[in-house]
Amino acid sequence: TLLALSWEKAYHQLDWEPTWSLEECLAMTANWYREWNRGEGSLKDLCTGQIESYHSLAGSRGLAWANGR
């Protein structure tokens, strides 16, 4: 089974918009791999922190999906 994700569906049905720019996405991804490569700390905590940061930033940028509108 192939996982098929569609941003268009999220955009139209959930009023979703991206939160991070390409540069921000690349920085967060690079940070995740750096931490994974170090083997220190909890990747669960890192992921949770990144998700919380993403949601908080979306709210501060006024994105409807993050504010429950």
Short mmCIF file of N, CA and C in Angstrom, two decimals:
data_model
loop_
_atom_site.label_atom_id
_atom_site.label_comp_id
_atom_site.label_asym_id
_atom_site.label_seq_id
_atom_site.Cartn_x
_atom_site.Cartn_y
_atom_site.Cartn_z
N THR A 1 0.84 -1.18 0.00
CA THR A 1 0.00 0.00 0.00
C THR A 1 0.88 1.24 0.00
N LEU A 2 0.57 2.15 -0.86
CA LEU A 2 1.31 3.40 -0.98
C LEU A 2 0.59 4.50 -0.22
N LEU A 3 1.33 5.21 0.60
CA LEU A 3 0.77 6.34 1.34
C LEU A 3 0.75 7.54 0.40
N ALA A 4 -0.43 8.08 0.16
CA ALA A 4 -0.57 9.22 -0.72
C ALA A 4 -1.07 10.41 0.10
N LEU A 5 -0.24 11.43 0.20
CA LEU A 5 -0.60 12.63 0.94
C LEU A 5 -0.93 13.74 -0.05
N SER A 6 -1.93 14.52 0.26
CA SER A 6 -2.34 15.59 -0.63
C SER A 6 -2.47 16.89 0.13
N TRP A 7 -1.60 17.83 -0.16
CA TRP A 7 -1.72 19.13 0.50
C TRP A 7 -2.95 19.85 -0.02
N GLU A 8 -3.36 19.56 -1.28
CA GLU A 8 -4.53 20.21 -1.84
C GLU A 8 -5.78 19.89 -1.03
N LYS A 9 -5.90 18.65 -0.62
CA LYS A 9 -7.06 18.23 0.17
C LYS A 9 -7.07 18.96 1.51
N ALA A 10 -5.93 19.04 2.16
CA ALA A 10 -5.83 19.75 3.44
C ALA A 10 -6.13 21.23 3.24
N TYR A 11 -5.65 21.80 2.14
CA TYR A 11 -5.87 23.21 1.86
C TYR A 11 -7.36 23.51 1.69
N HIS A 12 -8.03 22.69 0.89
CA HIS A 12 -9.44 22.95 0.58
C HIS A 12 -10.39 22.51 1.68
N GLN A 13 -10.13 21.40 2.31
CA GLN A 13 -11.07 20.87 3.31
C GLN A 13 -10.80 21.40 4.72
N LEU A 14 -9.55 21.71 5.02
CA LEU A 14 -9.21 22.14 6.37
C LEU A 14 -8.73 23.59 6.44
N ASP A 15 -8.70 24.26 5.29
CA ASP A 15 -8.21 25.63 5.22
C ASP A 15 -6.76 25.71 5.70
N TRP A 16 -5.98 24.66 5.38
CA TRP A 16 -4.59 24.56 5.81
C TRP A 16 -3.70 25.41 4.93
N GLU A 17 -2.69 26.01 5.54
CA GLU A 17 -1.63 26.73 4.83
C GLU A 17 -0.31 26.33 5.47
N PRO A 18 0.76 26.32 4.69
CA PRO A 18 2.06 25.99 5.28
C PRO A 18 2.47 27.04 6.31
N THR A 19 3.21 26.61 7.30
CA THR A 19 3.67 27.50 8.35
C THR A 19 5.11 27.91 8.12
N TRP A 20 5.97 26.94 7.84
CA TRP A 20 7.39 27.20 7.66
C TRP A 20 7.70 27.48 6.20
N SER A 21 8.67 28.35 5.99
CA SER A 21 9.21 28.56 4.65
C SER A 21 10.08 27.36 4.29
N LEU A 22 10.52 27.31 3.06
CA LEU A 22 11.42 26.22 2.64
C LEU A 22 12.68 26.23 3.50
N GLU A 23 13.23 27.42 3.75
CA GLU A 23 14.44 27.52 4.54
C GLU A 23 14.22 27.01 5.97
N GLU A 24 13.07 27.36 6.56
CA GLU A 24 12.75 26.89 7.91
C GLU A 24 12.58 25.37 7.93
N CYS A 25 11.93 24.83 6.90
CA CYS A 25 11.76 23.37 6.82
C CYS A 25 13.10 22.65 6.73
N LEU A 26 13.97 23.17 5.89
CA LEU A 26 15.28 22.55 5.74
C LEU A 26 16.08 22.63 7.03
N ALA A 27 16.00 23.76 7.73
CA ALA A 27 16.73 23.92 8.99
C ALA A 27 16.21 22.94 10.04
N MET A 28 14.90 22.78 10.14
CA MET A 28 14.32 21.85 11.12
C MET A 28 14.67 20.40 10.77
N THR A 29 14.64 20.08 9.49
CA THR A 29 15.00 18.73 9.05
C THR A 29 16.46 18.44 9.35
N ALA A 30 17.34 19.40 9.03
CA ALA A 30 18.77 19.23 9.30
C ALA A 30 19.02 19.07 10.80
N ASN A 31 18.32 19.85 11.61
CA ASN A 31 18.46 19.75 13.05
C ASN A 31 18.03 18.37 13.55
N TRP A 32 16.93 17.85 13.01
CA TRP A 32 16.44 16.53 13.41
C TRP A 32 17.51 15.46 13.11
N TYR A 33 18.07 15.51 11.90
CA TYR A 33 19.08 14.51 11.53
C TYR A 33 20.36 14.67 12.34
N ARG A 34 20.73 15.91 12.66
CA ARG A 34 21.91 16.12 13.51
C ARG A 34 21.70 15.47 14.87
N GLU A 35 20.54 15.68 15.47
CA GLU A 35 20.23 15.10 16.78
C GLU A 35 20.17 13.58 16.69
N TRP A 36 19.58 13.06 15.64
CA TRP A 36 19.48 11.61 15.46
C TRP A 36 20.89 11.01 15.33
N ASN A 37 21.76 11.69 14.58
CA ASN A 37 23.12 11.21 14.37
C ASN A 37 23.92 11.22 15.67
N ARG A 38 23.70 12.20 16.53
CA ARG A 38 24.40 12.26 17.82
C ARG A 38 23.98 11.12 18.74
N GLY A 39 22.77 10.69 18.59
CA GLY A 39 22.28 9.59 19.42
C GLY A 39 22.05 9.98 20.87
N GLU A 40 21.98 11.27 21.13
CA GLU A 40 21.76 11.75 22.48
C GLU A 40 20.33 12.27 22.60
N GLY A 41 19.79 12.19 23.77
CA GLY A 41 18.45 12.73 24.00
C GLY A 41 17.37 11.88 23.37
N SER A 42 16.18 12.36 23.49
CA SER A 42 15.01 11.62 23.02
C SER A 42 14.50 12.21 21.71
N LEU A 43 14.42 11.37 20.67
CA LEU A 43 13.87 11.84 19.42
C LEU A 43 12.38 12.14 19.57
N LYS A 44 11.73 11.43 20.47
CA LYS A 44 10.32 11.71 20.74
C LYS A 44 10.18 13.14 21.25
N ASP A 45 11.04 13.53 22.18
CA ASP A 45 10.99 14.90 22.72
C ASP A 45 11.32 15.92 21.63
N LEU A 46 12.29 15.61 20.78
CA LEU A 46 12.64 16.51 19.69
C LEU A 46 11.46 16.69 18.75
N CYS A 47 10.83 15.59 18.36
CA CYS A 47 9.67 15.65 17.46
C CYS A 47 8.52 16.42 18.09
N THR A 48 8.25 16.13 19.35
CA THR A 48 7.18 16.83 20.06
C THR A 48 7.47 18.33 20.12
N GLY A 49 8.70 18.68 20.40
CA GLY A 49 9.09 20.09 20.45
C GLY A 49 8.93 20.78 19.10
N GLN A 50 9.30 20.09 18.02
CA GLN A 50 9.16 20.66 16.70
C GLN A 50 7.68 20.83 16.33
N ILE A 51 6.86 19.87 16.68
CA ILE A 51 5.42 19.97 16.41
C ILE A 51 4.82 21.14 17.18
N GLU A 52 5.18 21.27 18.45
CA GLU A 52 4.67 22.38 19.26
C GLU A 52 5.14 23.72 18.71
N SER A 53 6.38 23.80 18.27
CA SER A 53 6.91 25.02 17.68
C SER A 53 6.17 25.37 16.40
N TYR A 54 5.92 24.37 15.58
CA TYR A 54 5.19 24.56 14.32
C TYR A 54 3.79 25.10 14.59
N HIS A 55 3.09 24.48 15.53
CA HIS A 55 1.72 24.89 15.84
C HIS A 55 1.68 26.29 16.45
N SER A 56 2.60 26.57 17.33
CA SER A 56 2.67 27.89 17.96
C SER A 56 2.95 28.98 16.92
N LEU A 57 3.88 28.72 16.03
CA LEU A 57 4.22 29.69 14.99
C LEU A 57 3.02 29.90 14.06
N ALA A 58 2.33 28.83 13.72
CA ALA A 58 1.13 28.95 12.87
C ALA A 58 0.10 29.84 13.54
N GLY A 59 -0.10 29.65 14.84
CA GLY A 59 -1.04 30.49 15.57
C GLY A 59 -0.63 31.95 15.58
N SER A 60 0.66 32.20 15.79
CA SER A 60 1.14 33.58 15.83
C SER A 60 1.08 34.25 14.46
N ARG A 61 1.11 33.44 13.41
CA ARG A 61 1.00 33.98 12.06
C ARG A 61 -0.46 34.08 11.60
N GLY A 62 -1.37 33.73 12.48
CA GLY A 62 -2.80 33.89 12.20
C GLY A 62 -3.40 32.86 11.26
N LEU A 63 -2.76 31.69 11.14
CA LEU A 63 -3.30 30.67 10.26
C LEU A 63 -4.54 30.04 10.88
N ALA A 64 -5.60 29.98 10.11
CA ALA A 64 -6.91 29.57 10.61
C ALA A 64 -6.88 28.19 11.26
N TRP A 65 -6.19 27.23 10.66
CA TRP A 65 -6.21 25.86 11.18
C TRP A 65 -5.59 25.78 12.56
N ALA A 66 -4.67 26.69 12.88
CA ALA A 66 -3.99 26.64 14.17
C ALA A 66 -4.79 27.34 15.26
N ASN A 67 -5.75 28.12 14.86
CA ASN A 67 -6.55 28.88 15.81
C ASN A 67 -7.97 28.35 15.94
N GLY A 68 -8.22 27.19 15.34
CA GLY A 68 -9.53 26.56 15.46
C GLY A 68 -10.65 27.27 14.73
N ARG A 69 -10.30 28.04 13.72
CA ARG A 69 -11.34 28.72 12.94
C ARG A 69 -11.77 27.89 11.76
#
